[in-house]
Amino acid sequence: MKTIHHARPRLAVAALAFFLGSMLAAGDAHGQASPRPQGLGAGTAQPVTPFRIFDNLYYVGLDFVCAYVIETSEGLILIDTLFGDFAGHTADAMEQLGLDPLDVEYIIVTHGHNDHYGGLKTMQELTGARVMMAEADWALMEETIRRNGEEDALGVPRDMVTEDGGTLTLGDTTINLYVTPGHTDGVTSMEFSVFEDGEEFEVFMWPGPTLNSNDAPALENFVATIRRLQDLARPDVWLHSHPWSVSFFDKYERLAARSDGDPNPYVNPGEAPVFLAQRLEDAERRLADAR
Ligand SMILES: [Zn+2]
């Protein structure tokens, strides 16, 4: 076990006020999906102080988009890599947490949008890690990079292809991987265990809970994914790849303020079913309109 600094992490003051305001307004602590807070986007993104969520799970992302580190007995797994000026932020964040970025063995990119892969080249070259993405989103990323003429800045050689129903094992940790189309064709969802004081909790991460299109085929994929997740995902801990939709920083505030023996606020088994039911109702309504 590596040494972790015990100073209580704090969000940047502006981000904190912003999130508290937006989360109180949204009032979605019980799992209802909340919209992106007004004014928050890639262009306004700010780092937040990295923090430990569970014994083996850390947050190394921004206020706008998530990045996580899973610590295993044989090294680290980085989930998503941020973008632009923040391409090296996950490495800085790991160092602040007492983790060595050179211990990253795998980078899983959840899907082929720039805010998740923009830091991939930087992080892959720094760590030498293997990179995993679903086939469709390798293609989406490569096409986007080519179209934008960003091959030199962002291009990485295609590496491991995430298979639906596959697993990734590193040391004592196994991640179950699912390809869950909708937001993109190759959104990779993940299931793994986290621990706190010897207690085990199941995490399910769905990095594609929103849809960018009202086209019937995209909506059909999205509806099928939601129905599948309703069977598959009954986690203790429900995570996405953007923080607002799971009240991520509201939970963080409660985590930072809790007393010894209080439960971890990220543990909320009721959250995923409510969220998925709401998303299904919304998507089916949009699908009916589209037909
Ligand atoms: Zn996206």
JSON list of N, CA, C and O in Angstrom, two decimals, residues 169-191:
[
{"chain": "A", "resi": 169, "resn": "THR", "atom": "N", "xyz": [-7.48, -7.95, -16.21]},
{"chain": "A", "resi": 169, "resn": "THR", "atom": "CA", "xyz": [-6.97, -8.27, -14.87]},
{"chain": "A", "resi": 169, "resn": "THR", "atom": "C", "xyz": [-5.57, -7.71, -14.72]},
{"chain": "A", "resi": 169, "resn": "THR", "atom": "O", "xyz": [-4.72, -7.89, -15.58]},
{"chain": "A", "resi": 170, "resn": "LEU", "atom": "N", "xyz": [-5.35, -7.03, -13.61]},
{"chain": "A", "resi": 170, "resn": "LEU", "atom": "CA", "xyz": [-4.01, -6.56, -13.25]},
{"chain": "A", "resi": 170, "resn": "LEU", "atom": "C", "xyz": [-3.86, -6.86, -11.75]},
{"chain": "A", "resi": 170, "resn": "LEU", "atom": "O", "xyz": [-4.60, -6.34, -10.92]},
{"chain": "A", "resi": 171, "resn": "GLY", "atom": "N", "xyz": [-2.87, -7.71, -11.43]},
{"chain": "A", "resi": 171, "resn": "GLY", "atom": "CA", "xyz": [-2.66, -8.07, -10.02]},
{"chain": "A", "resi": 171, "resn": "GLY", "atom": "C", "xyz": [-3.93, -8.63, -9.41]},
{"chain": "A", "resi": 171, "resn": "GLY", "atom": "O", "xyz": [-4.54, -9.55, -9.95]},
{"chain": "A", "resi": 172, "resn": "ASP", "atom": "N", "xyz": [-4.36, -8.03, -8.30]},
{"chain": "A", "resi": 172, "resn": "ASP", "atom": "CA", "xyz": [-5.51, -8.54, -7.55]},
{"chain": "A", "resi": 172, "resn": "ASP", "atom": "C", "xyz": [-6.85, -7.99, -8.06]},
{"chain": "A", "resi": 172, "resn": "ASP", "atom": "O", "xyz": [-7.88, -8.20, -7.42]},
{"chain": "A", "resi": 173, "resn": "THR", "atom": "N", "xyz": [-6.84, -7.29, -9.18]},
{"chain": "A", "resi": 173, "resn": "THR", "atom": "CA", "xyz": [-8.05, -6.57, -9.62]},
{"chain": "A", "resi": 173, "resn": "THR", "atom": "C", "xyz": [-8.50, -7.02, -11.00]},
{"chain": "A", "resi": 173, "resn": "THR", "atom": "O", "xyz": [-7.68, -7.10, -11.92]},
{"chain": "A", "resi": 174, "resn": "THR", "atom": "N", "xyz": [-9.78, -7.32, -11.13]},
{"chain": "A", "resi": 174, "resn": "THR", "atom": "CA", "xyz": [-10.36, -7.63, -12.43]},
{"chain": "A", "resi": 174, "resn": "THR", "atom": "C", "xyz": [-11.49, -6.64, -12.72]},
{"chain": "A", "resi": 174, "resn": "THR", "atom": "O", "xyz": [-12.34, -6.40, -11.87]},
{"chain": "A", "resi": 175, "resn": "ILE", "atom": "N", "xyz": [-11.46, -6.10, -13.93]},
{"chain": "A", "resi": 175, "resn": "ILE", "atom": "CA", "xyz": [-12.53, -5.20, -14.38]},
{"chain": "A", "resi": 175, "resn": "ILE", "atom": "C", "xyz": [-13.33, -5.95, -15.44]},
{"chain": "A", "resi": 175, "resn": "ILE", "atom": "O", "xyz": [-12.76, -6.47, -16.41]},
{"chain": "A", "resi": 176, "resn": "ASN", "atom": "N", "xyz": [-14.64, -6.01, -15.26]},
{"chain": "A", "resi": 176, "resn": "ASN", "atom": "CA", "xyz": [-15.52, -6.52, -16.31]},
{"chain": "A", "resi": 176, "resn": "ASN", "atom": "C", "xyz": [-15.85, -5.38, -17.26]},
{"chain": "A", "resi": 176, "resn": "ASN", "atom": "O", "xyz": [-16.20, -4.28, -16.83]},
{"chain": "A", "resi": 177, "resn": "LEU", "atom": "N", "xyz": [-15.75, -5.66, -18.56]},
{"chain": "A", "resi": 177, "resn": "LEU", "atom": "CA", "xyz": [-15.89, -4.62, -19.58]},
{"chain": "A", "resi": 177, "resn": "LEU", "atom": "C", "xyz": [-17.11, -4.88, -20.45]},
{"chain": "A", "resi": 177, "resn": "LEU", "atom": "O", "xyz": [-17.36, -6.03, -20.84]},
{"chain": "A", "resi": 178, "resn": "TYR", "atom": "N", "xyz": [-17.86, -3.83, -20.73]},
{"chain": "A", "resi": 178, "resn": "TYR", "atom": "CA", "xyz": [-19.06, -3.95, -21.57]},
{"chain": "A", "resi": 178, "resn": "TYR", "atom": "C", "xyz": [-19.06, -2.83, -22.60]},
{"chain": "A", "resi": 178, "resn": "TYR", "atom": "O", "xyz": [-18.81, -1.68, -22.26]},
{"chain": "A", "resi": 179, "resn": "VAL", "atom": "N", "xyz": [-19.36, -3.19, -23.82]},
{"chain": "A", "resi": 179, "resn": "VAL", "atom": "CA", "xyz": [-19.51, -2.17, -24.86]},
{"chain": "A", "resi": 179, "resn": "VAL", "atom": "C", "xyz": [-21.00, -1.79, -24.90]},
{"chain": "A", "resi": 179, "resn": "VAL", "atom": "O", "xyz": [-21.85, -2.65, -25.12]},
{"chain": "A", "resi": 180, "resn": "THR", "atom": "N", "xyz": [-21.27, -0.52, -24.62]},
{"chain": "A", "resi": 180, "resn": "THR", "atom": "CA", "xyz": [-22.64, -0.06, -24.37]},
{"chain": "A", "resi": 180, "resn": "THR", "atom": "C", "xyz": [-22.98, 1.12, -25.27]},
{"chain": "A", "resi": 180, "resn": "THR", "atom": "O", "xyz": [-22.92, 2.28, -24.86]},
{"chain": "A", "resi": 181, "resn": "PRO", "atom": "N", "xyz": [-23.35, 0.84, -26.54]},
{"chain": "A", "resi": 181, "resn": "PRO", "atom": "CA", "xyz": [-23.55, 1.90, -27.53]},
{"chain": "A", "resi": 181, "resn": "PRO", "atom": "C", "xyz": [-24.70, 2.85, -27.18]},
{"chain": "A", "resi": 181, "resn": "PRO", "atom": "O", "xyz": [-25.64, 2.46, -26.48]},
{"chain": "A", "resi": 182, "resn": "GLY", "atom": "N", "xyz": [-24.58, 4.04, -27.70]},
{"chain": "A", "resi": 182, "resn": "GLY", "atom": "CA", "xyz": [-25.61, 5.07, -27.49]},
{"chain": "A", "resi": 182, "resn": "GLY", "atom": "C", "xyz": [-24.96, 6.43, -27.65]},
{"chain": "A", "resi": 182, "resn": "GLY", "atom": "O", "xyz": [-25.06, 7.07, -28.69]},
{"chain": "A", "resi": 183, "resn": "HIS", "atom": "N", "xyz": [-24.26, 6.84, -26.61]},
{"chain": "A", "resi": 183, "resn": "HIS", "atom": "CA", "xyz": [-23.54, 8.13, -26.64]},
{"chain": "A", "resi": 183, "resn": "HIS", "atom": "C", "xyz": [-22.52, 8.12, -27.78]},
{"chain": "A", "resi": 183, "resn": "HIS", "atom": "O", "xyz": [-22.40, 9.10, -28.53]},
{"chain": "A", "resi": 184, "resn": "THR", "atom": "N", "xyz": [-21.75, 7.04, -27.90]},
{"chain": "A", "resi": 184, "resn": "THR", "atom": "CA", "xyz": [-21.01, 6.69, -29.11]},
{"chain": "A", "resi": 184, "resn": "THR", "atom": "C", "xyz": [-21.25, 5.19, -29.32]},
{"chain": "A", "resi": 184, "resn": "THR", "atom": "O", "xyz": [-21.81, 4.52, -28.45]},
{"chain": "A", "resi": 185, "resn": "ASP", "atom": "N", "xyz": [-20.76, 4.68, -30.45]},
{"chain": "A", "resi": 185, "resn": "ASP", "atom": "CA", "xyz": [-20.99, 3.25, -30.72]},
{"chain": "A", "resi": 185, "resn": "ASP", "atom": "C", "xyz": [-20.15, 2.34, -29.84]},
{"chain": "A", "resi": 185, "resn": "ASP", "atom": "O", "xyz": [-20.45, 1.16, -29.68]},
{"chain": "A", "resi": 186, "resn": "GLY", "atom": "N", "xyz": [-19.06, 2.89, -29.29]},
{"chain": "A", "resi": 186, "resn": "GLY", "atom": "CA", "xyz": [-18.14, 2.03, -28.52]},
{"chain": "A", "resi": 186, "resn": "GLY", "atom": "C", "xyz": [-17.91, 2.49, -27.10]},
{"chain": "A", "resi": 186, "resn": "GLY", "atom": "O", "xyz": [-16.81, 2.30, -26.57]},
{"chain": "A", "resi": 187, "resn": "VAL", "atom": "N", "xyz": [-18.92, 3.05, -26.46]},
{"chain": "A", "resi": 187, "resn": "VAL", "atom": "CA", "xyz": [-18.77, 3.43, -25.04]},
{"chain": "A", "resi": 187, "resn": "VAL", "atom": "C", "xyz": [-18.44, 2.18, -24.22]},
{"chain": "A", "resi": 187, "resn": "VAL", "atom": "O", "xyz": [-19.13, 1.17, -24.30]},
{"chain": "A", "resi": 188, "resn": "THR", "atom": "N", "xyz": [-17.37, 2.25, -23.45]},
{"chain": "A", "resi": 188, "resn": "THR", "atom": "CA", "xyz": [-16.98, 1.12, -22.60]},
{"chain": "A", "resi": 188, "resn": "THR", "atom": "C", "xyz": [-17.44, 1.35, -21.18]},
{"chain": "A", "resi": 188, "resn": "THR", "atom": "O", "xyz": [-17.01, 2.30, -20.52]},
{"chain": "A", "resi": 189, "resn": "SER", "atom": "N", "xyz": [-18.34, 0.48, -20.70]},
{"chain": "A", "resi": 189, "resn": "SER", "atom": "CA", "xyz": [-18.76, 0.50, -19.31]},
{"chain": "A", "resi": 189, "resn": "SER", "atom": "C", "xyz": [-17.93, -0.51, -18.52]},
{"chain": "A", "resi": 189, "resn": "SER", "atom": "O", "xyz": [-17.41, -1.46, -19.10]},
{"chain": "A", "resi": 190, "resn": "MET", "atom": "N", "xyz": [-17.81, -0.28, -17.25]},
{"chain": "A", "resi": 190, "resn": "MET", "atom": "CA", "xyz": [-16.92, -1.09, -16.42]},
{"chain": "A", "resi": 190, "resn": "MET", "atom": "C", "xyz": [-17.54, -1.44, -15.09]},
{"chain": "A", "resi": 190, "resn": "MET", "atom": "O", "xyz": [-18.27, -0.64, -14.52]},
{"chain": "A", "resi": 191, "resn": "GLU", "atom": "N", "xyz": [-17.19, -2.63, -14.62]},
{"chain": "A", "resi": 191, "resn": "GLU", "atom": "CA", "xyz": [-17.66, -3.12, -13.32]},
{"chain": "A", "resi": 191, "resn": "GLU", "atom": "C", "xyz": [-16.44, -3.61, -12.56]},
{"chain": "A", "resi": 191, "resn": "GLU", "atom": "O", "xyz": [-15.67, -4.41, -13.11]}
]
